[in-house]
Coordinates of C-alpha atoms in Angstrom, one line a residue:
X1 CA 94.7 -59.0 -6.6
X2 CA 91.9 -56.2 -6.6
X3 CA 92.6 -53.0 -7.7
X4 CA 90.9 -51.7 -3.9
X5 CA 93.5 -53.7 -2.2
X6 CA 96.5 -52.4 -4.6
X7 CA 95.1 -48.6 -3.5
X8 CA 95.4 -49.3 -0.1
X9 CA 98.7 -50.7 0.2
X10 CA 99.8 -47.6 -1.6
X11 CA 98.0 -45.2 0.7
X12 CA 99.4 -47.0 3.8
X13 CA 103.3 -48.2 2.6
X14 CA 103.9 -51.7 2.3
X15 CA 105.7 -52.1 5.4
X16 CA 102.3 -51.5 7.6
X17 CA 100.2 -53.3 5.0
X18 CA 102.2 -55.5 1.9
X19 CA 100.2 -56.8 -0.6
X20 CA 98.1 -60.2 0.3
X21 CA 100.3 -62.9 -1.2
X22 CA 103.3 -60.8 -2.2
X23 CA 106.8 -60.7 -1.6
X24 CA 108.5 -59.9 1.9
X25 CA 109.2 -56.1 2.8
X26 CA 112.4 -55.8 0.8
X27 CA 110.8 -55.8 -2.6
X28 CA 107.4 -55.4 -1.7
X29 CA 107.0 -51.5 -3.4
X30 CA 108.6 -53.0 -6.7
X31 CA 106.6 -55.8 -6.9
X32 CA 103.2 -53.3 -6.1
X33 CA 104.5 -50.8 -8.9
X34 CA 104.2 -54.3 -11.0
X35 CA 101.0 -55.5 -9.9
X36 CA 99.6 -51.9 -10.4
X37 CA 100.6 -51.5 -13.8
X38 CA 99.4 -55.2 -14.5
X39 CA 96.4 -54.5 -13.5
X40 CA 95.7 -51.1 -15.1
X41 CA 96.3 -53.0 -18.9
X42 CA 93.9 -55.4 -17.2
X43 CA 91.3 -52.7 -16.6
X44 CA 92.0 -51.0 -20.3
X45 CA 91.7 -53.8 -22.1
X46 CA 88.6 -54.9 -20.3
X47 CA 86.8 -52.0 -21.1
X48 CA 84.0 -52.5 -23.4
X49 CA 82.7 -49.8 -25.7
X50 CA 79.4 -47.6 -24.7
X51 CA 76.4 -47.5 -26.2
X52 CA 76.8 -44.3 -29.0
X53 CA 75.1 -41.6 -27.7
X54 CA 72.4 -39.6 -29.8
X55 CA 73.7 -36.8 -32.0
X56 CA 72.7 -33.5 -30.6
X57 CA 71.0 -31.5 -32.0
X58 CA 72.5 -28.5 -34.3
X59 CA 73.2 -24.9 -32.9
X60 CA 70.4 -22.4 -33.5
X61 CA 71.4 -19.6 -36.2
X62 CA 72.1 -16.3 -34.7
X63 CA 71.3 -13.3 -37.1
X64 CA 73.0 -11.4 -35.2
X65 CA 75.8 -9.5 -36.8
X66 CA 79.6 -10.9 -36.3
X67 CA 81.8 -9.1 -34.7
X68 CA 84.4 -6.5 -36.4
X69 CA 88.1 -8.4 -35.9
X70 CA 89.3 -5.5 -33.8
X71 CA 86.9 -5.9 -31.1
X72 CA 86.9 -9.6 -31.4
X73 CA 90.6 -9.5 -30.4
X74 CA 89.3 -7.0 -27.6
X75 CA 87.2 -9.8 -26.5
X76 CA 89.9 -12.1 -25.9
X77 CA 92.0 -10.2 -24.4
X78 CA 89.4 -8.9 -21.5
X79 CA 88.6 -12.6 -21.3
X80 CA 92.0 -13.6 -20.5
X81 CA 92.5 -10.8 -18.1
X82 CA 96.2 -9.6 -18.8
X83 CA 96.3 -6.9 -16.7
X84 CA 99.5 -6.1 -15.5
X85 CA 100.6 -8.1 -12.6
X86 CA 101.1 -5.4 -9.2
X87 CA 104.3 -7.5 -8.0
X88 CA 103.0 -8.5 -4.9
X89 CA 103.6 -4.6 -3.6
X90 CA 99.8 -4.1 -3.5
X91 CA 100.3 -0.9 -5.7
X92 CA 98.2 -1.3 -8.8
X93 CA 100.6 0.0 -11.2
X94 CA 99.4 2.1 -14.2
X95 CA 97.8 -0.3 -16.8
X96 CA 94.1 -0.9 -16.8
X97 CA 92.1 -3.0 -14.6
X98 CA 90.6 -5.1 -17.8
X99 CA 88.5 -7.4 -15.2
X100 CA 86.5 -4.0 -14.4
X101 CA 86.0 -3.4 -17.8
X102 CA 84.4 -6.6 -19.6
X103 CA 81.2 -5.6 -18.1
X104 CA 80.9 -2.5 -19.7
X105 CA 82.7 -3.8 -22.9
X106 CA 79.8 -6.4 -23.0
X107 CA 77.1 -3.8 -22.2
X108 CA 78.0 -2.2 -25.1
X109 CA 78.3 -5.3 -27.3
X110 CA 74.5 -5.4 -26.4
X111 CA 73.9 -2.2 -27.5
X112 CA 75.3 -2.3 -30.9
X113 CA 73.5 -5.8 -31.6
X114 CA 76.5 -7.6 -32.3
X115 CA 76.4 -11.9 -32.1
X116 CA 79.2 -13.7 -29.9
X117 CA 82.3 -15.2 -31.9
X118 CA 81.4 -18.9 -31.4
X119 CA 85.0 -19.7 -30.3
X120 CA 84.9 -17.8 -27.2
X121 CA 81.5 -19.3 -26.1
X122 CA 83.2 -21.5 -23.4
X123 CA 85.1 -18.4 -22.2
X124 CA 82.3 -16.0 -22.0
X125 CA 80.0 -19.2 -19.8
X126 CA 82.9 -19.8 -17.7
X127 CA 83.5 -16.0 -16.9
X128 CA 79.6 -15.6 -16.3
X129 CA 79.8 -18.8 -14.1
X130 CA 82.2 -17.1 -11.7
X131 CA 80.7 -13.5 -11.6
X132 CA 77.4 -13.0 -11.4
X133 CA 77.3 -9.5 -12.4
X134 CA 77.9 -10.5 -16.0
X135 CA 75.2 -13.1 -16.0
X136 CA 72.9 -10.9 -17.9
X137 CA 75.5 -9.5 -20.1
X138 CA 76.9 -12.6 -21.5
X139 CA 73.6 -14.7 -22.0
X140 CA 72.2 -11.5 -23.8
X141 CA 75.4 -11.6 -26.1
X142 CA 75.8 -15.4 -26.3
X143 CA 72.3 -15.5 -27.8
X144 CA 70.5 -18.8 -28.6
X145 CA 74.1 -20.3 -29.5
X146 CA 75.0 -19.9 -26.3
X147 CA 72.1 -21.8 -24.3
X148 CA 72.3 -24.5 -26.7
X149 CA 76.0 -24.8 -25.5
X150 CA 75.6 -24.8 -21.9
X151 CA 72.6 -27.8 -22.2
X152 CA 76.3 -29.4 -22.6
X153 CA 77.9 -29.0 -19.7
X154 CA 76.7 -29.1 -16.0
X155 CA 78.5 -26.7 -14.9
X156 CA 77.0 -23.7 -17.2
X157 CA 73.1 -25.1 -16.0
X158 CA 73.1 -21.6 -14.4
X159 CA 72.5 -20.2 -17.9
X160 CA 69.2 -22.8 -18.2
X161 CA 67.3 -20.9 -15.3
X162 CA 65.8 -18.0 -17.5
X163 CA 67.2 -15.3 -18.1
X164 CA 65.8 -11.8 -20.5
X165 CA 68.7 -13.4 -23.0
X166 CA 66.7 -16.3 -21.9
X167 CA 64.5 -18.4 -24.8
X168 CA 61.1 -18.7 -22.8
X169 CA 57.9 -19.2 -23.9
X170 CA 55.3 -16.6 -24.5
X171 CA 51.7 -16.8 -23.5
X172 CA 51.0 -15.1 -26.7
X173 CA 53.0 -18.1 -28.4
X174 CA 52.3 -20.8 -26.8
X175 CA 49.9 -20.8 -23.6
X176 CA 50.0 -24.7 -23.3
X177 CA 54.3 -24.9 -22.8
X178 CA 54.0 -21.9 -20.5
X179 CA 51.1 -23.7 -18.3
X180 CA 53.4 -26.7 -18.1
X181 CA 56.5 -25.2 -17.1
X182 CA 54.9 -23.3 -14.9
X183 CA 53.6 -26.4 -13.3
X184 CA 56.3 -28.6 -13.9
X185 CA 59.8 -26.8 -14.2
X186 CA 62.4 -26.3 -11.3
X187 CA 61.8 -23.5 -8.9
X188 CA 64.4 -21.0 -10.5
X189 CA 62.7 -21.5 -14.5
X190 CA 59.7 -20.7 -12.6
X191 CA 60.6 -17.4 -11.2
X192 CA 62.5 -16.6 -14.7
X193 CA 59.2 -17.5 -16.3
X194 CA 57.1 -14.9 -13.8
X195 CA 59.5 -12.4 -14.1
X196 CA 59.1 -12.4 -18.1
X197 CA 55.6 -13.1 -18.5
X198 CA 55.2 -9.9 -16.2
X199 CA 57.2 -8.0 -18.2
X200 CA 55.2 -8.8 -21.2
X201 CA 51.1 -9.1 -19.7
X202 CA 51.3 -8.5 -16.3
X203 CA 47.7 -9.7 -15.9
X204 CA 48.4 -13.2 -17.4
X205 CA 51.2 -13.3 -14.6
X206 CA 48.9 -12.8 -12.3
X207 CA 46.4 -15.0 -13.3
X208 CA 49.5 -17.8 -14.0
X209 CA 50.6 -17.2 -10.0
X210 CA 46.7 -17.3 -8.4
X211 CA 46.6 -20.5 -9.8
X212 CA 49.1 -22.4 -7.7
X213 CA 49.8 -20.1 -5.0
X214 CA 47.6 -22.1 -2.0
X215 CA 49.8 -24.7 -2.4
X216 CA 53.4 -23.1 -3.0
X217 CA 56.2 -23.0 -0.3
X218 CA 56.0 -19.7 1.7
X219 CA 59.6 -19.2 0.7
X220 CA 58.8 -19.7 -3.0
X221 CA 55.4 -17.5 -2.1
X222 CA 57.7 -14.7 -1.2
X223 CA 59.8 -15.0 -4.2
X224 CA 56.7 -14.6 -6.9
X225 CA 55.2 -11.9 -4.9
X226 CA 58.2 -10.0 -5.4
X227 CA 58.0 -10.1 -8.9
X228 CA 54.6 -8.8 -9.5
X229 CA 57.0 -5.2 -8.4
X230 CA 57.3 -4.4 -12.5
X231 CA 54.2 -3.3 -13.9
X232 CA 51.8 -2.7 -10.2
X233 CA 49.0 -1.5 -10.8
X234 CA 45.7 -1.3 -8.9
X235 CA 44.6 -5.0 -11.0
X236 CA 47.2 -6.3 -8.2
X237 CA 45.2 -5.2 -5.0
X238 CA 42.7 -8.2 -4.2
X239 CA 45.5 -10.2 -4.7
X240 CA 47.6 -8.8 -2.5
X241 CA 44.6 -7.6 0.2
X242 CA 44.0 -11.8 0.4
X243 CA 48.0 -11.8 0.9
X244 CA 47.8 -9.9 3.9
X245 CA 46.4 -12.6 5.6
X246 CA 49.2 -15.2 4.3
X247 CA 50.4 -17.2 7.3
X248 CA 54.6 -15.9 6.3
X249 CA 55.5 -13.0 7.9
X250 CA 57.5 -12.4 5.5
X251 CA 54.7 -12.1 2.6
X252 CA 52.9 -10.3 4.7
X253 CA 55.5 -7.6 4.9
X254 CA 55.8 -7.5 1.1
X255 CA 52.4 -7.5 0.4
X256 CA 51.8 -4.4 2.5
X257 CA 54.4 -2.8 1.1
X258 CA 53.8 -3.3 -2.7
X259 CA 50.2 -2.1 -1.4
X260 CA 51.7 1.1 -0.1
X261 CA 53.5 2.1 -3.5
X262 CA 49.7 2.1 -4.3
X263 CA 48.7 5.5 -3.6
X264 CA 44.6 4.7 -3.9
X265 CA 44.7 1.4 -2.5
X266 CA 42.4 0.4 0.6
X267 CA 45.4 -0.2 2.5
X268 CA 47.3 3.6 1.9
X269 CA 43.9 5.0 2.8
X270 CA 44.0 2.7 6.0
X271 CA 47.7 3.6 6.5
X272 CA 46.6 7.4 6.1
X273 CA 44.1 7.6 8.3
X274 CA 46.5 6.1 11.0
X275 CA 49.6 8.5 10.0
X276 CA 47.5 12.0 9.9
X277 CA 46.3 10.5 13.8
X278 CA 49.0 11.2 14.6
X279 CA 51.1 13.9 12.7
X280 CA 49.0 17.1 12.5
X281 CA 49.6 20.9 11.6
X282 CA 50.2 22.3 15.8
X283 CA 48.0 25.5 15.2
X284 CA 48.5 26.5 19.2
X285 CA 51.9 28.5 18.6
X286 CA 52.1 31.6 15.9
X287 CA 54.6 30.5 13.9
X288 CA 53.6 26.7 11.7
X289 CA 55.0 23.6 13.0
X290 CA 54.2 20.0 13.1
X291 CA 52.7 17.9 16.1
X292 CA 53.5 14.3 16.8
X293 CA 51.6 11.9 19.0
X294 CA 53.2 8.5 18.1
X295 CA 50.8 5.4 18.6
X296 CA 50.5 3.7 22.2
X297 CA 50.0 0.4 20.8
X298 CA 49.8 -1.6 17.9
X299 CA 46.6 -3.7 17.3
X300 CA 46.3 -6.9 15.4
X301 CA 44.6 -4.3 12.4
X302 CA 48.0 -3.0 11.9
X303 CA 49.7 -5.9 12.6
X304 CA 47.6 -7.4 9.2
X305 CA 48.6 -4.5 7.1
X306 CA 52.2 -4.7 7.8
X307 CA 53.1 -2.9 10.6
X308 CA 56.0 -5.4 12.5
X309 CA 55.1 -4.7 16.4
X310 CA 58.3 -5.8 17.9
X311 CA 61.3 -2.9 17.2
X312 CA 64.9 -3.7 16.9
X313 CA 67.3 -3.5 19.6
X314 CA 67.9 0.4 20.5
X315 CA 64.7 1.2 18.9
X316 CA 61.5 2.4 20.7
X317 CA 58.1 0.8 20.0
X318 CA 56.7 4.1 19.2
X319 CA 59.2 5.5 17.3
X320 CA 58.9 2.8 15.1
X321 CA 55.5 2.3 15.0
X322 CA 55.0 5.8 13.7
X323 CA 57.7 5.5 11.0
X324 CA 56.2 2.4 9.5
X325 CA 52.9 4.4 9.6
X326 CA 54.7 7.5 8.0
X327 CA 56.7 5.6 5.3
X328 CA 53.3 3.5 3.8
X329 CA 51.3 6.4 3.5
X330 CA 50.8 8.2 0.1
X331 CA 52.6 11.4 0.2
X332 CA 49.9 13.3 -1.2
X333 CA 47.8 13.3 2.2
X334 CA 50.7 15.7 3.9
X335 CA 49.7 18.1 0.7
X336 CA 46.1 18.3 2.1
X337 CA 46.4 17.5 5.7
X338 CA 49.1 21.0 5.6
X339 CA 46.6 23.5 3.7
X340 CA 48.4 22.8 0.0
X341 CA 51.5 23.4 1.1
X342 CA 54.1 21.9 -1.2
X343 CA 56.8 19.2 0.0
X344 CA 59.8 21.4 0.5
X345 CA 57.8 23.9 2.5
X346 CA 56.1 20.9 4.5
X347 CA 59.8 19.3 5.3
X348 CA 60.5 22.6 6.1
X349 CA 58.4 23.0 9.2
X350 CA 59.7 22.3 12.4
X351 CA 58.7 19.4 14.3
X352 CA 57.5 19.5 17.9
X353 CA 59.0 17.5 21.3
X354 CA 62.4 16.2 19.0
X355 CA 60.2 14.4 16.0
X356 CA 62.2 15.6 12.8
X357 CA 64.9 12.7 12.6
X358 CA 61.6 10.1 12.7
X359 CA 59.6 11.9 10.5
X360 CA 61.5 12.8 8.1
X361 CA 63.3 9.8 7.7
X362 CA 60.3 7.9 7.0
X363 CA 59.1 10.7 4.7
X364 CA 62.7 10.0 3.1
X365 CA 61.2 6.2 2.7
X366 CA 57.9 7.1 1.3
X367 CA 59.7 9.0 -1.5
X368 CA 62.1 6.2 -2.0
X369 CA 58.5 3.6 -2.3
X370 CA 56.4 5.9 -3.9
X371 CA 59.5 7.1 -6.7
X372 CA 57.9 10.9 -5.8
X373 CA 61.0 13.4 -7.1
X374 CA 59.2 16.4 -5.6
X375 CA 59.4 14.7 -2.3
X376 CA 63.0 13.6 -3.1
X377 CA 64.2 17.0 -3.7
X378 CA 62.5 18.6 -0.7
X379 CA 64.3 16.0 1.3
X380 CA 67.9 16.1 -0.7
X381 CA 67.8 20.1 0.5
X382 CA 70.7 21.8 -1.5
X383 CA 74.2 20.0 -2.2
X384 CA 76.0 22.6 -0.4
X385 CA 74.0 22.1 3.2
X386 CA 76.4 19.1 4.9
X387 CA 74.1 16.0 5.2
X388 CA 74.5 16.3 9.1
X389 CA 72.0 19.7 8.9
X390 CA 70.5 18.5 6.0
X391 CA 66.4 18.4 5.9
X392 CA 65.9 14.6 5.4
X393 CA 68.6 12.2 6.7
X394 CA 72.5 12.2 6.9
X395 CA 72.5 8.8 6.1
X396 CA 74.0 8.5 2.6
X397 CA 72.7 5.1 1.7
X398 CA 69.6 6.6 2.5
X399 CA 70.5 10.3 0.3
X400 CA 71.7 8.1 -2.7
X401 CA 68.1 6.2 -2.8
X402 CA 66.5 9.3 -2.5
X403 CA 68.8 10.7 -5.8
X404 CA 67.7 7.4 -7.6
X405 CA 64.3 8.7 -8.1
X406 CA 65.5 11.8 -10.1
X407 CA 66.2 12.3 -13.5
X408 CA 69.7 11.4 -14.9
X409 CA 71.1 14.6 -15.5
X410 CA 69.4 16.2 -12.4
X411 CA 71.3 13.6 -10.2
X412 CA 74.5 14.5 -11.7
X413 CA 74.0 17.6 -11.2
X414 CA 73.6 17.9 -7.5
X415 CA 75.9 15.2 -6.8
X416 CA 78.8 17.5 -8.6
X417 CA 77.5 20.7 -6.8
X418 CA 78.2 18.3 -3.3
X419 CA 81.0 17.1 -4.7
X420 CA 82.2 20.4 -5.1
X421 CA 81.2 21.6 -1.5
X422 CA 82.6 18.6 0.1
X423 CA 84.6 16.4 -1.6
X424 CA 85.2 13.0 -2.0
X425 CA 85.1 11.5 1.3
X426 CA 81.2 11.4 1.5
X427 CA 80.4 11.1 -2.1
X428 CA 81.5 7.4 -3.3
X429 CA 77.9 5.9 -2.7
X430 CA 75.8 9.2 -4.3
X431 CA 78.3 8.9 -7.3
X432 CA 77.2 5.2 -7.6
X433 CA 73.7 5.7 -8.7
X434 CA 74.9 8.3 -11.2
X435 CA 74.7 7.4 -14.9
X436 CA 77.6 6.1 -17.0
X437 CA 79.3 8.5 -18.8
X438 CA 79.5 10.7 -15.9
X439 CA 78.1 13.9 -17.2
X440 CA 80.6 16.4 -17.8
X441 CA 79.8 18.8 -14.9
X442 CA 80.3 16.1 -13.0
X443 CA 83.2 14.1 -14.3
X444 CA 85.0 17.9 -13.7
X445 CA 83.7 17.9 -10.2
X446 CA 85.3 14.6 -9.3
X447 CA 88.6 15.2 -11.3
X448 CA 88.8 18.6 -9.5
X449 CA 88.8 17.2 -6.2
X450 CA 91.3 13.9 -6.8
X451 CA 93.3 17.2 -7.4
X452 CA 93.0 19.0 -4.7
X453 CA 93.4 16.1 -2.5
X454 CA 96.7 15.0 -4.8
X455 CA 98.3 19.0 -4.2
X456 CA 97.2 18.5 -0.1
X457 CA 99.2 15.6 -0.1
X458 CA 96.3 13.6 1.0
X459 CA 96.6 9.5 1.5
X460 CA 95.9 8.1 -2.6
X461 CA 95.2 4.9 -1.1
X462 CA 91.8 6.9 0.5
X463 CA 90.8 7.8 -2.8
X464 CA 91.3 4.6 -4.2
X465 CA 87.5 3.7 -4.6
X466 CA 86.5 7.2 -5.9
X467 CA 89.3 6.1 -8.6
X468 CA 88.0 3.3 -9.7
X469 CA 85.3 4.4 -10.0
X470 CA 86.7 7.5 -12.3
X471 CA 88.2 5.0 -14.7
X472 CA 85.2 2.8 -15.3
X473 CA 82.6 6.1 -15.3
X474 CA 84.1 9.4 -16.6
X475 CA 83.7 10.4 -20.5
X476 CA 86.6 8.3 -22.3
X477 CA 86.6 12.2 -23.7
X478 CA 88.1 13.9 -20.8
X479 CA 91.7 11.7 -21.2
X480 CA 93.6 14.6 -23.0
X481 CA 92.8 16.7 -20.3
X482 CA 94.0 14.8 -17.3
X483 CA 97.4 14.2 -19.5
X484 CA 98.8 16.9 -17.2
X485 CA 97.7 15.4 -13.6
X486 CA 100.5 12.2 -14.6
X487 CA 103.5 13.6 -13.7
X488 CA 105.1 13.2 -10.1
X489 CA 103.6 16.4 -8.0
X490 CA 106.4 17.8 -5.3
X491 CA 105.3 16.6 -1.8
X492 CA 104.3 19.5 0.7
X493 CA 105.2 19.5 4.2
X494 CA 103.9 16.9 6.2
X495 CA 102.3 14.9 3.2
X496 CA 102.4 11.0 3.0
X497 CA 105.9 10.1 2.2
X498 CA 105.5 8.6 -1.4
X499 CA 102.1 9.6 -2.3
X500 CA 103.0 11.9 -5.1
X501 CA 104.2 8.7 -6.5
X502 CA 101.3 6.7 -6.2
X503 CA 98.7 10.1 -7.2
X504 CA 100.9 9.7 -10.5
X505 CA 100.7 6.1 -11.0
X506 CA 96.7 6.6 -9.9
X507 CA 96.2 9.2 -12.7
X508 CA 98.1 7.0 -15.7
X509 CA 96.1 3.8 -15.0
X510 CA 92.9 6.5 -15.3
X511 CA 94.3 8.1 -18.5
X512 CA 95.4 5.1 -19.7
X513 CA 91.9 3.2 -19.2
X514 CA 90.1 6.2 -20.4
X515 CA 91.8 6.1 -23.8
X516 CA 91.1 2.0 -23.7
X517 CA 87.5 2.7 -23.1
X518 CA 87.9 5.3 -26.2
X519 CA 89.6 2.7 -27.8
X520 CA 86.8 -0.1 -27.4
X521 CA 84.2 2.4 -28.3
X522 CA 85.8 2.8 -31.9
X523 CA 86.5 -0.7 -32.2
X524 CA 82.6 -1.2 -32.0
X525 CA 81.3 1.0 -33.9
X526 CA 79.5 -0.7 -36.8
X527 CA 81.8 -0.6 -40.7
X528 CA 85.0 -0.5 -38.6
X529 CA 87.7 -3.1 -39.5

C-alpha cells in the first residue's frame, strides 16, 4: 500500500476513507497503525547510502587573542539571555536587561582585539541572524572562523554578503577577483564590495561602478550611488553631473544631493544663484532684515538638478520650492550675500512677510548636508531657549541632526544645559546622538532630573525610555552614587499610587546594570583571569 495513501487515511480517519484493501471500520485504525509501521522498516531499510561528501576545508587560524575565562562566561551568559523573568506584571523588576547589553559587550570585545571562543560560534550567528544591530559586531568578533562556519549552514548566508568583518578582496591584492565579483557576484556582495573598495581607493570605486552602470537596475543604480557618500570629493562630480540626467527619479534626487554637499560644484553654484534670487538683505527698512520672493515656478532646469516640483499634501509649491533651493546651497554664499556677517548673526535677522519657519529650516538642512558646526550652533541657539522660540526648528528629530555635526563633548554639553532647563520630556532623541559613556556633566544632568521627577511623584513608566537609556549610557562610575536614589521615596499628595515603588525598582535595575557594565569592563581588560 503507498505510503501517500497510508497519510491520507490518517489525515481523513478511516471511517471517511479506510485503507484500499483493508479491514472493515471496526479495526481499520489498528490495522493502519500496522501498515504504517510496516512500511516505515520498509522505507529504512530501503535506504541506500549517499555518495560521501567532500571534506571541507579546515577553519582559517585566528591570531586573535582568546578570551580571559571570566568574560568568556560573560559571553554565555548574555547569549542565553537570563534576565530575570517580569512575571507577566509588565514591571521590569530590578536585574539587568542583559539583551540590551551584548551589543555593547561586543563592541568592546572589538575594541580590546580579542578572538571568539569557537564554541559559541553558533550562538553568536544565530543571535546576529535575529538582530540586525549586532550584525557588525559579531562578524567583526567571529573573525575569519566565523564566515568559514556560516558557508555551513543556509541560514547564517547573511554573514556571506560582505561585511567590514567581511574577507573581501582588495584591488591592491588582487584586481582580477575583485573585477569578477564585481561582475559576477549576487547583488548584496556587490554593494559590500563598493562600500569597501570605497573605503580603501575611492577612485578605483568609481572607476569599478562607471563600468557597469548603463546597464544596472535603477534600483541597484540607486544603491551604488549611495555609497560613493564616504570619501566625496570633487573627482565624483562628472559622474554624478551625467547622473542627473538618469531616467530614476530617484537617482536623480541623490545625485543632486551628494552634489550639494559639494560646496564648489557646478550644481551648488547653480543652486546658489537660484537661492540668493530669491532671499536678499531688505535694505528698505532701518533696522537689517531678510527678504523673500519664493520662485513662481519650477522649470525643467531645476527639475534636472533635483528640485521635486510636485509638494506633499499641506505643502505649498512655493514654500517648497524655495526650501529645496535653500537647503542645496553652500552656506558660505549667505556669509557674502549678508556683508560678512557670521551665521548666528545672519539666523538672527528677522525675516520679512512670515519666512523664518521656511528658511530657517532649510538652513537647519544645509547644516545637517554640508556637516557646517558654525551653522549648527547658530541654529541650536542656547539650551535654555525652549525649542518652540528657538532660532532654527522645534522639531527635535531635526535639533538632534543638527547636534550630530558637533563635537562629542560640545554635544554633551548643551544637551545637559537643556536637560537641565527642561527635563526629560523633550530630551530622549538629543540624548541619542550623544556619545557612550555619557559625559559626566551630562550623566548628572539626566540623573538629576529622573530625581526630581521621582520626588514630584511623576508617572516612572514616562521615564521609562530615558531609563533605559541611563543604564546602557551613563559612566559604569556613577553607580555608588545613585546607591541612595534605591530606596522607596514617600509618595506626595496626589502622586501616582505606587510609583515610589516602581522609581525604586527603576533605580536598582540602573545601579545594578551600572556595576555589570563595571563588571564586564574589568573582566576585559587584557592579564585579567
Amino acid at each position: 500500500m503507498p505510503w501517500e495513501e497510508l497519510v491520507t487515511s490518517a489525515l481523513l480517519g478511516t471511517d471517511r476513507r479506510p485503507p484500499a484493501d483493508g479491514p472493515g471500520s471496526a479495526d481499520g485504525p489498528v490495522a493502519l497503525l500496522d501498515a504504517a509501521a510496516l512500511q516505515t522498516v520498509r522505507r529504512r531499510a530501503g535506504l541506500l547510502p549517499g555518495p560521501a561528501a567532500e571534506r571541507p576545508d579546515p577553519a582559517p587560524a585566528d591570531p586573535r587573542p582568546p578570551l580571559p575565562a571570566a568574560a568568556r562566561h560573560r559571553l554565555v551568559q548574555l547569549l542565553a539571555d537570563r534576565s530575570a523573568p517580569s512575571g507577566g506584571s509588565g514591571r521590569r523588576g530590578t536585574a539587568p536587561d542583559l539583551t540590551e547589553l551584548l551589543p555593547q559587550w561586543l563592541a568592546a570585545a572589538n575594541q580590546h582585539g580579542f578572538r571568539a571562543p569557537a564554541v559559541v560560534l553558533p550562538a553568536l550567528l544565530d543571535a546576529a541572524r535575529a538582530r540586525t544591530d549586532l550584525r557588525a559586531h559579531v562578524l567583526g568578533f567571529a573573525g575569519p572562523r566565523g564566515l568559514w562556519l556560516a558557508r555551513m549552514n543556509p541560514e547564517w548566508k547573511f554573514a556571506l554578503r560582505g561585511t567590514p568583518g567581511g574577507s573581501l578582496p582588495s584591488v591592491e591584492t588582487d584586481p582580477d577577483a575583485v573585477r569578477t565579483l564585481w561582475e559576477e557576484g549576487l547583488f548584496a556582495e556587490r554593494v559590500a564590495l563598493l562600500g569597501s573598495v570605497r573605503r580603501r581607493e575611492p577612485a578605483a570605486a568609481l572607476a569599478l561602478l562607471s563600468t557597469t552602470w548603463s546597464t544596472e537596475r535603477a534600483e541597484d543604480r540607486l544603491m551604488f550611488l549611495d555609497s560613493l557618500r564616504t570619501g566625496l570629493s570633487g573627482a565624483d562630480e562628472a559622474f554624478l553631473e551625467e547622473a542627473l540626467a538618469d531616467r530614476s527619479r530617484n537617482v536623480r534626487a541623490t545625485a543632486a544631493e551628494l552634489l550639494s554637499a559639494l560646496p564648489h560644484s557646478a550644481l551648488a553654484e547653480r543652486m546658489a544663484s537660484r537661492a540668493t534670487s530669491c532671499v536678499n538683505p531688505d535694505r528698505t527698512g532701518e533696522v537689517a532684515s531678510i527678504a523673500v520672493e519664493a520662485p513662481h515656478e519650477c522649470d525643467a532646469s531645476m527639475q534636472r538638478d533635483g528640485v521635486v516640483p510636485v509638494p506633499p499634501a499641506g505643502r505649498g509649491e512655493r514654500s517648497w520650492w524655495l526650501g529645496q533651493l535653500v537647503e542645496a546651497t553652500p552656506l558660505s554664499t549667505w556669509r557674502e550675500r549678508f556683508g560678512g556677517r557670521s551665521a548666528q548673526e545672519i539666523v538672527g535677522l528677522p525675516v520679512a512677510d512670515g519666512w523664518t519657519e521656511e528658511l530657517h529650516a532649510a538652513w537647519c538642512r544645509a547644516a545637517v548636508r554640508q556637516r557646517d558646526p558654525e551653522w549648527a550652533r547658530a541654529l541650536l541657539g542656547t539650551p535654555s531657549t525652549p525649542p518652540a522660540n528657538g532660532p532654527g526648528t522645534a522639531s527635535l528629530a531635526e535639533r538632534s541632526k543638527l547636534l550630530a555635526t558637533l563635537p562629542g563633548k560640545e554635544r554633551a554639553l548643551w544637551v545637559a544645559d537643556f536637560v537641565a532647563a527642561h527635563g526629560l520630556s523633550e530630551a530622549f532623541q538629543l540624548l541619542g546622538v550623544c556619545a557612550v559613556p555619557w559625559d559626566g556633566p551630562l550623566g548628572r544632568s539626566v540623573v538629576d532630573a529622573l530625581d526630581i521627577a521621582r520626588d514630584a511623584g511623576s508617572y516612572p513608566w514616562s521615564f521609562s525610555g530615558v531609563m533605559g537609556l541611563a543604564e546602557r549610557c551613563l559612566d559604569p562610575a556613577e553607580a555608588d552614587r545613585l546607591e541612595v536614589l534605591t530606596t522607596t521615596p514617600d509618595e506626595p499628595e496626589g502622586a501616582s499610587p505606587g510609583a515610589g515603588g516602581y522609581w525604586s525598582e527603576a533605580f536598582q535595575r540602573l545601579v545594578s546594570t551600572l556595576r555589570l557594565r563595571s563588571a564586564m569592563d574589568r573582566e576585559l581588560t587584557p592579564g585579567s583571569p
